[in-house]
Short mmCIF file of C-alpha atoms in Angstrom, two decimals:
data_model
loop_
_atom_site.label_atom_id
_atom_site.label_comp_id
_atom_site.label_asym_id
_atom_site.label_seq_id
_atom_site.Cartn_x
_atom_site.Cartn_y
_atom_site.Cartn_z
CA MET A 1 44.47 3.65 11.07
CA HIS A 2 44.52 0.92 14.10
CA ALA A 3 42.99 -2.23 13.24
CA THR A 4 40.70 -4.07 15.83
CA PRO A 5 39.66 -7.42 15.53
CA GLU A 6 35.95 -6.28 15.53
CA SER A 7 37.14 -3.72 12.66
CA PRO A 8 39.66 -4.82 10.30
CA ALA A 9 41.93 -1.19 8.83
CA ILE A 10 41.83 -1.18 5.47
CA VAL A 11 45.75 -0.61 3.81
CA SER A 12 45.56 1.76 0.47
CA PRO A 13 49.46 3.32 0.61
CA GLY A 14 49.80 5.55 -2.25
CA ALA A 15 47.79 4.32 -5.28
CA LEU A 16 47.05 0.76 -4.43
CA LYS A 17 44.88 -0.63 -7.51
CA THR A 18 43.37 -3.32 -4.77
CA SER A 19 43.41 -2.29 -1.10
CA PHE A 20 43.29 -5.42 1.08
CA SER A 21 41.97 -5.60 5.07
CA ILE A 22 44.45 -6.30 7.82
CA GLU A 23 42.57 -8.66 10.77
CA PRO A 24 44.75 -9.24 13.60
CA MET A 25 44.43 -13.11 14.46
CA SER A 26 45.10 -12.27 18.49
CA PRO A 27 47.24 -9.63 19.85
CA VAL A 28 50.64 -10.21 19.79
CA ILE A 29 51.16 -12.21 16.67
CA GLY A 30 49.65 -12.90 13.14
CA ALA A 31 47.27 -10.92 10.99
CA GLU A 32 44.37 -12.23 8.65
CA ILE A 33 45.18 -10.87 5.02
CA GLY A 34 41.42 -9.92 2.81
CA ASN A 35 40.28 -8.72 -0.25
CA ILE A 36 43.60 -9.68 -2.25
CA ASP A 37 44.09 -12.06 -5.47
CA LEU A 38 47.26 -13.44 -4.95
CA THR A 39 47.01 -15.49 -8.98
CA GLN A 40 47.86 -11.45 -9.86
CA PRO A 41 51.36 -10.52 -9.42
CA LEU A 42 51.67 -8.03 -7.37
CA ASP A 43 52.39 -3.87 -7.90
CA ASP A 44 54.89 -2.22 -5.80
CA ASP A 45 52.12 -0.41 -3.76
CA GLN A 46 51.00 -4.12 -2.72
CA TYR A 47 54.57 -5.64 -1.95
CA ALA A 48 55.13 -2.75 0.11
CA ALA A 49 52.16 -2.98 2.18
CA LEU A 50 51.93 -6.36 2.53
CA ARG A 51 55.81 -6.35 3.62
CA ALA A 52 54.80 -3.55 6.26
CA ALA A 53 51.73 -5.50 7.37
CA LEU A 54 54.75 -8.92 7.91
CA LEU A 55 57.13 -6.49 9.77
CA LYS A 56 54.07 -5.64 12.13
CA HIS A 57 52.17 -8.85 12.21
CA LYS A 58 54.97 -11.70 11.79
CA LEU A 59 52.77 -14.15 10.23
CA LEU A 60 50.60 -13.23 7.22
CA VAL A 61 47.53 -15.32 6.50
CA PHE A 62 45.48 -15.72 2.90
CA ARG A 63 42.63 -17.33 2.55
CA ASP A 64 41.12 -19.41 -0.71
CA GLN A 65 43.90 -18.49 -3.45
CA ASP A 66 44.42 -21.52 -5.36
CA ILE A 67 47.18 -20.20 -7.32
CA SER A 68 50.04 -23.20 -8.85
CA ALA A 69 53.44 -24.03 -7.99
CA ALA A 70 54.95 -21.49 -10.50
CA GLN A 71 52.32 -18.67 -9.04
CA GLN A 72 53.80 -19.23 -5.43
CA VAL A 73 57.72 -19.47 -6.47
CA ALA A 74 56.79 -16.08 -8.38
CA LEU A 75 54.84 -14.40 -5.16
CA ALA A 76 58.25 -15.43 -2.37
CA GLN A 77 60.68 -14.15 -5.02
CA ARG A 78 58.59 -10.79 -4.93
CA PHE A 79 60.41 -10.35 -1.60
CA GLY A 80 64.30 -11.90 -1.95
CA GLU A 81 65.95 -15.05 -3.63
CA LEU A 82 65.09 -18.46 -2.87
CA GLU A 83 66.70 -21.06 -0.92
CA VAL A 84 66.72 -24.57 -2.36
CA HIS A 85 66.79 -27.36 0.83
CA PRO A 86 69.64 -29.45 0.96
CA VAL A 87 67.71 -31.88 2.43
CA PHE A 88 63.80 -32.12 2.17
CA PRO A 89 62.17 -33.18 -0.98
CA HIS A 90 61.60 -30.82 -3.62
CA HIS A 91 58.65 -29.85 -5.93
CA PRO A 92 59.48 -32.00 -9.63
CA ASP A 93 59.38 -28.40 -11.81
CA HIS A 94 60.77 -26.00 -8.71
CA PRO A 95 62.87 -27.05 -6.45
CA GLU A 96 62.30 -23.68 -4.33
CA LEU A 97 59.75 -25.75 -3.41
CA VAL A 98 59.95 -27.88 -0.50
CA MET A 99 57.34 -30.87 -0.07
CA LEU A 100 55.70 -30.90 3.59
CA GLY A 101 54.05 -33.39 5.28
CA GLY A 102 54.40 -37.76 5.63
CA ASP A 103 51.59 -39.87 4.79
CA SER A 104 49.93 -42.54 5.82
CA LYS A 105 52.96 -44.66 7.22
CA ILE A 106 55.03 -41.84 8.14
CA PRO A 107 53.94 -39.51 10.05
CA GLY A 108 55.45 -35.66 9.56
CA ARG A 109 58.61 -34.63 12.05
CA GLU A 110 58.11 -30.77 12.04
CA ASN A 111 56.38 -31.14 15.47
CA ILE A 112 59.23 -29.24 17.51
CA TYR A 113 59.79 -25.36 18.00
CA HIS A 114 62.07 -24.24 15.50
CA SER A 115 62.65 -21.24 12.92
CA ASP A 116 63.84 -22.08 9.68
CA VAL A 117 67.17 -23.68 8.33
CA SER A 118 68.82 -21.31 11.08
CA TRP A 119 71.38 -23.62 10.87
CA ARG A 120 72.63 -21.62 7.60
CA ALA A 121 75.11 -19.18 8.11
CA LEU A 122 72.34 -16.58 6.19
CA PRO A 123 69.16 -17.84 7.86
CA SER A 124 65.66 -17.23 6.24
CA MET A 125 64.40 -13.92 6.06
CA GLY A 126 60.73 -15.79 5.43
CA SER A 127 58.67 -18.77 5.11
CA MET A 128 55.57 -18.95 2.53
CA LEU A 129 54.03 -22.09 3.17
CA ARG A 130 50.42 -23.47 1.03
CA CYS A 131 48.26 -25.80 2.20
CA ILE A 132 47.41 -28.67 -0.93
CA GLU A 133 45.66 -31.05 1.78
CA CYS A 134 44.97 -30.67 5.35
CA PRO A 135 42.72 -33.21 7.91
CA LYS A 136 39.62 -31.72 8.49
CA VAL A 137 40.61 -32.16 11.70
CA GLY A 138 44.07 -31.42 13.47
CA GLY A 139 47.17 -30.39 11.88
CA ASP A 140 47.11 -26.82 12.98
CA THR A 141 50.67 -24.87 13.19
CA ILE A 142 50.98 -22.62 16.01
CA TRP A 143 53.58 -19.45 16.07
CA VAL A 144 55.68 -17.22 18.29
CA ASN A 145 56.47 -13.90 18.63
CA MET A 146 59.40 -14.08 19.84
CA ALA A 147 60.64 -10.10 19.93
CA GLU A 148 58.13 -10.86 22.37
CA ALA A 149 59.50 -13.40 24.10
CA PHE A 150 62.38 -11.01 24.95
CA ALA A 151 61.08 -8.60 26.10
CA ARG A 152 58.85 -9.93 28.70
CA LEU A 153 62.22 -11.46 30.45
CA PRO A 154 62.72 -10.66 33.30
CA GLU A 155 65.71 -7.11 32.92
CA ALA A 156 68.05 -9.25 34.88
CA THR A 157 68.30 -12.39 32.46
CA ARG A 158 67.61 -9.85 29.54
CA ASN A 159 71.13 -8.83 30.63
CA ALA A 160 72.90 -12.07 31.48
CA LEU A 161 72.14 -12.96 27.57
CA GLU A 162 74.11 -10.45 25.86
CA GLY A 163 76.84 -11.08 24.54
CA LEU A 164 76.00 -14.91 24.57
CA ILE A 165 76.20 -16.55 21.09
CA ALA A 166 74.28 -20.32 20.26
CA VAL A 167 75.79 -22.75 17.62
CA HIS A 168 73.35 -24.01 15.36
CA ASP A 169 73.83 -27.26 13.44
CA LEU A 170 71.48 -29.47 10.95
CA LEU A 171 72.50 -32.70 11.29
CA PRO A 172 70.45 -32.91 15.35
CA ALA A 173 67.02 -32.21 13.21
CA PHE A 174 67.90 -33.93 10.00
CA GLY A 175 70.71 -36.66 10.33
CA THR A 176 68.15 -39.58 11.19
CA ARG A 177 66.78 -38.96 7.39
CA MET A 178 70.34 -39.62 6.32
CA THR A 179 72.89 -42.03 5.48
CA PRO A 180 76.73 -42.57 7.27
CA GLU A 181 77.60 -41.38 3.60
CA GLU A 182 74.61 -38.06 3.99
CA ARG A 183 75.63 -37.38 6.79
CA GLU A 184 79.62 -36.73 5.84
CA SER A 185 78.60 -34.82 2.66
CA ARG A 186 76.13 -32.44 4.74
CA ARG A 187 78.91 -32.10 7.56
CA ALA A 188 81.43 -30.86 4.95
CA ALA A 189 79.13 -27.96 3.37
CA PHE A 190 76.70 -27.38 6.16
CA PRO A 191 79.50 -26.73 9.68
CA PRO A 192 77.77 -25.99 12.54
CA VAL A 193 77.19 -21.96 12.41
CA MET A 194 77.40 -19.29 15.17
CA HIS A 195 74.23 -16.44 15.58
CA PRO A 196 73.89 -13.99 18.62
CA VAL A 197 71.33 -15.12 21.00
CA VAL A 198 69.46 -12.13 21.27
CA ARG A 199 69.85 -10.90 17.73
CA THR A 200 68.55 -7.53 16.47
CA HIS A 201 65.37 -7.44 13.48
CA PRO A 202 67.18 -5.28 10.74
CA GLU A 203 63.91 -4.08 9.81
CA THR A 204 62.20 -3.50 12.72
CA GLY A 205 65.51 -2.69 15.25
CA GLU A 206 63.52 -4.86 17.35
CA ARG A 207 65.73 -7.32 19.69
CA VAL A 208 64.48 -11.02 19.18
CA LEU A 209 65.38 -14.24 21.78
CA TYR A 210 66.65 -16.12 18.81
CA VAL A 211 67.52 -19.66 19.81
CA ASN A 212 65.59 -23.06 19.37
CA GLU A 213 65.37 -26.53 19.83
CA ALA A 214 65.85 -27.60 16.77
CA PHE A 215 68.86 -26.41 15.66
CA THR A 216 70.36 -24.80 18.86
CA THR A 217 72.71 -27.47 20.14
CA HIS A 218 74.92 -25.28 22.80
CA LEU A 219 76.38 -22.02 23.51
CA ALA A 220 79.83 -21.35 22.37
CA ASN A 221 81.37 -18.46 24.48
CA PHE A 222 78.86 -19.71 28.47
CA ILE A 223 81.79 -20.02 29.92
CA GLU A 224 83.18 -17.08 28.73
CA LYS A 225 80.52 -15.14 30.10
CA ASN A 226 79.46 -16.84 33.61
CA GLU A 227 81.37 -17.87 36.97
CA VAL A 228 81.37 -21.38 37.78
CA ARG A 229 83.19 -23.63 40.03
CA PHE A 230 83.98 -26.44 38.69
CA GLY A 231 83.92 -27.98 35.05
CA PHE A 232 80.16 -29.47 36.11
CA ASP A 233 78.88 -26.10 37.01
CA PHE A 234 79.40 -24.68 33.69
CA ARG A 235 77.97 -27.56 31.80
CA LEU A 236 74.93 -27.82 33.78
CA ALA A 237 74.21 -24.30 34.16
CA GLU A 238 74.14 -23.14 30.41
CA MET A 239 72.01 -26.36 29.84
CA ASP A 240 69.94 -25.17 32.30
CA LEU A 241 69.63 -21.71 30.54
CA LEU A 242 68.87 -23.34 27.23
CA GLN A 243 66.03 -25.51 28.47
CA HIS A 244 64.71 -22.21 30.30
CA LEU A 245 64.97 -19.79 26.90
CA TYR A 246 63.86 -22.97 24.56
CA ARG A 247 60.26 -23.27 26.55
CA GLN A 248 59.70 -19.04 25.82
CA ALA A 249 58.72 -20.30 22.88
CA ALA A 250 55.87 -22.46 24.58
CA VAL A 251 54.16 -19.70 26.59
CA PRO A 252 51.05 -19.18 24.56
CA GLU A 253 50.08 -15.52 25.27
CA TYR A 254 53.10 -15.36 22.88
CA GLN A 255 51.55 -17.17 20.30
CA VAL A 256 49.18 -17.71 17.73
CA ARG A 257 47.09 -20.88 16.11
CA LEU A 258 46.22 -21.12 12.57
CA LYS A 259 43.38 -24.10 11.37
CA TRP A 260 44.41 -24.51 7.69
CA ARG A 261 42.05 -25.15 4.97
CA PRO A 262 43.68 -26.09 1.20
CA ASN A 263 44.64 -22.79 -0.72
CA THR A 264 45.49 -21.51 2.92
CA ILE A 265 48.87 -19.31 2.46
CA ALA A 266 51.03 -18.24 5.33
CA PHE A 267 53.98 -16.34 5.15
CA TRP A 268 56.00 -15.23 8.34
CA ASP A 269 59.06 -13.99 9.62
CA ASN A 270 61.69 -16.26 10.33
CA ARG A 271 63.74 -13.58 11.65
CA SER A 272 61.18 -13.28 14.77
CA THR A 273 59.38 -15.67 14.82
CA GLN A 274 59.32 -20.11 15.81
CA HIS A 275 57.02 -21.87 14.78
CA TYR A 276 54.89 -25.77 15.73
CA ALA A 277 53.48 -27.86 12.87
CA ILE A 278 51.42 -29.56 15.25
CA GLN A 279 51.07 -33.57 14.73
CA ASP A 280 48.24 -35.18 16.21
CA TYR A 281 46.54 -36.36 12.45
CA PHE A 282 48.45 -39.69 11.64
CA PRO A 283 47.58 -41.30 10.01
CA ALA A 284 45.73 -38.15 7.73
CA ARG A 285 47.57 -36.58 5.42
CA ARG A 286 49.04 -33.08 5.60
CA ARG A 287 50.68 -32.15 2.29
CA MET A 288 52.17 -28.43 2.06
CA LEU A 289 54.88 -26.52 -0.25
CA ARG A 290 56.89 -24.46 0.99
CA ALA A 291 59.22 -21.17 0.01
CA THR A 292 61.58 -20.24 1.74
CA ILE A 293 63.50 -16.73 1.25
CA ILE A 294 67.09 -15.59 1.96
CA GLY A 295 67.39 -13.78 4.70
CA ASP A 296 70.69 -11.71 6.20
CA ALA A 297 73.69 -12.66 8.99
CA PRO A 298 72.28 -12.38 12.40
CA VAL A 299 73.44 -9.68 14.04
#
């Protein structure tokens, strides 16, 4: 059944015990899922239908889900093994949950377009973020369909990107949170990694623009793929290209914007999206818990 904003589809694959509704949030990304109780474990049909919805819409939003930290971990684990983040503070009882958000003295710093942990050799498959506390006004999050961003690049640009390799690094974004000793130890544990500039989604086959301004530092093989006259041509041309690719995430036509409420859960596919947590509410508080599902090596 085709879903429209005016008439959301009901998904009932197989013998689904509790059908849920799917209401698209924008033409290109995002859907609100209704008529589902996430305090209860997902059965096989619900899991399969939600995974299919995630692949189609790339972002799933669930409202009014008053679940515990343990239930959030169990729900996220249904979709794969969870990582433990090496920098963010963790929930005291569940290290798989990172605690996000500043306070009245320290603002949050997630206001940059990024794909979670692209600096890992195995970046995440998806992230599941639950709102614990948020301001009445402000603190929205934007998600971007990066498959759409790639598809709508000019053909000549798409062709020029084939075979290019980007370097992703933990330290530029997180190094300021660390002591010199911590930076040294994190560098040893998490050296820069290389991923294709355009990755192929392992489940849908979509081609996805996979560089982000938070973690992508440079191109490993730009000079091999492009003719240059002088060294400064190479560096400036590489920087110009990267800046152009970064800016694709900021195109409103590829985006959806979510207004948070307590007990809202957002579940997104990190392989095909980027997101930006808007920091317009400081010194009000916004507290979140995030579980991140381990993915595979981009190809």
